[in-house]
Every structure is written in C-alpha cells, then in structure tokens.
Amino acid sequence: MKIGITGHRESKWKDKQFARQVVFEVLSKFKKRITILGSGHCPLGGVDIWAEEFAKNNNIKLKLFPPYKNLPSPERYLKRNREMIEWCDYLIAFISKYHPKNKGGSWYTINYARKRNELVLLVLIDDKHKTYTMRFL
C-alpha cells in the first residue's frame, strides 16, 4: 500500500521527541502494509523527515515529493502535497492538538484528500501531556 505522510514541521511541536516517538509508533503499526512511503521532504524537518527516517530504518521504499523551488510559497508546498495525495492510497496525518484546525499546509492536504474521497488517518498529538488519539476521517 502506498502511504502518504503529512504533518507539522519541527518548530511547531512543543515536545519534538514525543512527536517523533508517536510518528515511529504509529508507522510501526502499519509497517507490514506499507509498500512505499510518500513524504513531502520538508526542508524544515519534522514529521516528513521523521517518517523518512522510520522508512530507512525499516527498509521501506521512499517516494519523495519535495517542494517546487521554482514556485512562490505557499504554492511550492501545496502543489507537491496535491501530487502526493493523487499518488497515495492512504494518508496518515500527524497534527498537533494545539495547531488551529484548517490552518496551514497539513490541514490543506487533509482537506484535499477528503475531497478526493481518500482514506485519512488523523493522529492528533497532545505533546504537552504526552498523549495521542487516532481516528479515520
């Protein structure tokens, strides 16, 4: 199964180590089903880079969707996110409980996937209290 990943850059997390741990924990639950993992390869670190690290550590193939350097921001990120959604079978979204809903590139990607009737697993991370919940959208 082709899994796409979206989530916040590193600076958006209160506890980066806990957020990284959740990414690894959730992906390990799907490890046997992932044939290839798609990442936006965000140059600012965070969920994309942690997911790539998980894939490399577990011999899972990667497909990178880096931002388009020739486009203005934010379109350089949004275009690659749309391409990843059109490519993947399933999206796993790692979102901070403290990030405003429907704001930013990760929420844009979730909403785009939902418009296309793609299956989305939302992992809502409370990195202040070290908990998380998962639900399908």
Coordinates of C-alpha atoms in Angstrom, one line a residue:
M1 CA 0.0 0.0 0.0
K2 CA 1.3 3.5 -0.9
I3 CA 1.1 5.6 2.2
G4 CA 1.4 9.4 2.1
I5 CA 2.5 11.3 5.2
T6 CA 1.7 14.9 6.3
G7 CA 2.3 16.8 9.4
H8 CA 3.9 19.8 11.0
R9 CA 7.5 21.0 10.6
E10 CA 9.7 20.6 13.7
S11 CA 9.3 24.1 15.1
K12 CA 5.5 23.6 15.6
W13 CA 5.9 20.9 18.2
K14 CA 6.2 21.7 22.0
D15 CA 7.9 18.3 22.6
K16 CA 9.7 17.2 19.4
Q17 CA 11.0 14.0 20.9
F18 CA 7.5 12.9 21.9
A19 CA 6.1 13.8 18.4
R20 CA 8.8 11.8 16.7
Q21 CA 8.1 8.9 19.0
V22 CA 4.4 9.0 18.0
V23 CA 5.3 9.0 14.3
F24 CA 7.5 5.9 14.8
E25 CA 4.9 4.2 17.0
V26 CA 2.0 4.7 14.5
L27 CA 4.0 3.8 11.4
S28 CA 5.2 0.6 13.1
K29 CA 1.5 -0.4 13.4
F30 CA 1.3 -0.2 9.6
K31 CA 4.8 -1.4 8.8
K32 CA 3.8 -4.7 7.1
R33 CA 1.2 -3.0 4.9
I34 CA 3.4 -0.1 3.6
T35 CA 5.0 -1.0 0.3
I36 CA 6.2 2.6 -0.3
L37 CA 6.0 5.7 1.9
G38 CA 5.5 9.2 0.3
S39 CA 6.9 12.2 2.0
G40 CA 6.8 15.9 1.3
H41 CA 10.5 16.0 2.3
C42 CA 10.1 19.3 4.2
P43 CA 13.4 21.1 4.4
L44 CA 12.4 22.5 7.9
G45 CA 12.3 19.0 9.5
G46 CA 9.5 17.5 11.5
V47 CA 7.1 14.8 10.5
D48 CA 8.3 14.3 6.9
I49 CA 11.9 13.8 8.0
W50 CA 10.9 11.5 10.9
A51 CA 8.8 9.4 8.6
E52 CA 11.6 9.1 6.2
E53 CA 14.0 8.1 9.0
F54 CA 11.5 5.4 10.0
A55 CA 11.2 4.1 6.4
K56 CA 15.0 3.9 6.1
N57 CA 15.4 2.1 9.4
N58 CA 12.8 -0.5 8.3
N59 CA 13.8 -1.0 4.7
I60 CA 10.6 0.6 3.3
K61 CA 10.9 2.3 -0.1
L62 CA 10.5 6.1 -0.2
K63 CA 9.0 8.4 -2.7
L64 CA 9.9 12.0 -2.1
F65 CA 7.7 14.9 -3.1
P66 CA 10.0 17.9 -2.4
P67 CA 8.7 21.5 -2.7
Y68 CA 8.8 23.1 -6.1
K69 CA 11.7 25.6 -5.8
N70 CA 10.5 27.5 -8.9
L71 CA 7.1 28.4 -7.5
P72 CA 6.3 31.0 -4.9
S73 CA 5.4 30.0 -1.3
P74 CA 3.0 28.5 -0.3
E75 CA 2.1 27.1 -3.8
R76 CA 5.5 25.3 -3.9
Y77 CA 4.3 23.2 -1.0
L78 CA 0.6 22.9 -1.9
K79 CA 1.4 21.6 -5.4
R80 CA 3.6 18.8 -4.1
N81 CA 1.0 17.9 -1.4
R82 CA -1.7 17.6 -4.1
E83 CA 0.6 15.3 -6.2
M84 CA 1.3 13.1 -3.1
I85 CA -2.4 12.7 -2.5
E86 CA -3.1 11.8 -6.1
W87 CA -0.3 9.2 -5.8
C88 CA -1.0 7.6 -2.5
D89 CA -3.7 5.0 -1.4
Y90 CA -4.0 6.3 2.1
L91 CA -2.9 9.4 4.1
I92 CA -1.6 9.5 7.6
A93 CA -1.7 13.0 9.1
F94 CA 0.2 13.8 12.3
I95 CA -1.3 17.0 13.7
S96 CA -0.7 18.9 17.0
K97 CA -3.7 19.3 19.2
Y98 CA -2.5 22.9 19.7
H99 CA -2.4 23.9 16.0
P100 CA -5.5 25.7 14.7
K101 CA -7.8 23.4 12.7
N102 CA -7.9 24.0 9.0
K103 CA -4.9 26.3 9.0
G104 CA -1.6 25.5 7.2
G105 CA -0.3 23.0 4.7
S106 CA -1.1 19.8 6.7
W107 CA -4.8 20.7 7.0
Y108 CA -4.8 21.8 3.4
T109 CA -3.5 18.3 2.5
I110 CA -6.1 16.5 4.7
N111 CA -8.9 18.5 3.2
Y112 CA -7.7 17.9 -0.3
A113 CA -7.5 14.1 0.4
R114 CA -11.1 14.2 1.8
K115 CA -12.4 16.0 -1.3
R116 CA -10.9 13.1 -3.3
N117 CA -12.5 10.5 -1.0
E118 CA -9.1 9.3 0.1
L119 CA -8.9 7.4 3.4
V120 CA -7.2 9.7 6.0
L121 CA -6.0 8.6 9.4
L122 CA -5.7 11.6 11.7
V123 CA -3.2 11.3 14.5
L124 CA -3.9 14.1 16.9
I125 CA -0.9 14.6 19.2
D126 CA -1.0 16.3 22.5
D127 CA 2.7 16.7 23.0
K128 CA 2.2 18.8 26.1
H129 CA 0.5 15.9 28.0
K130 CA 2.2 13.2 26.1
T131 CA -0.9 11.5 24.6
Y132 CA -2.4 11.0 21.2
T133 CA -5.6 9.7 19.6
M134 CA -6.2 8.3 16.1
R135 CA -9.4 8.4 14.0
F136 CA -10.3 7.9 10.4
L137 CA -11.8 10.9 8.6

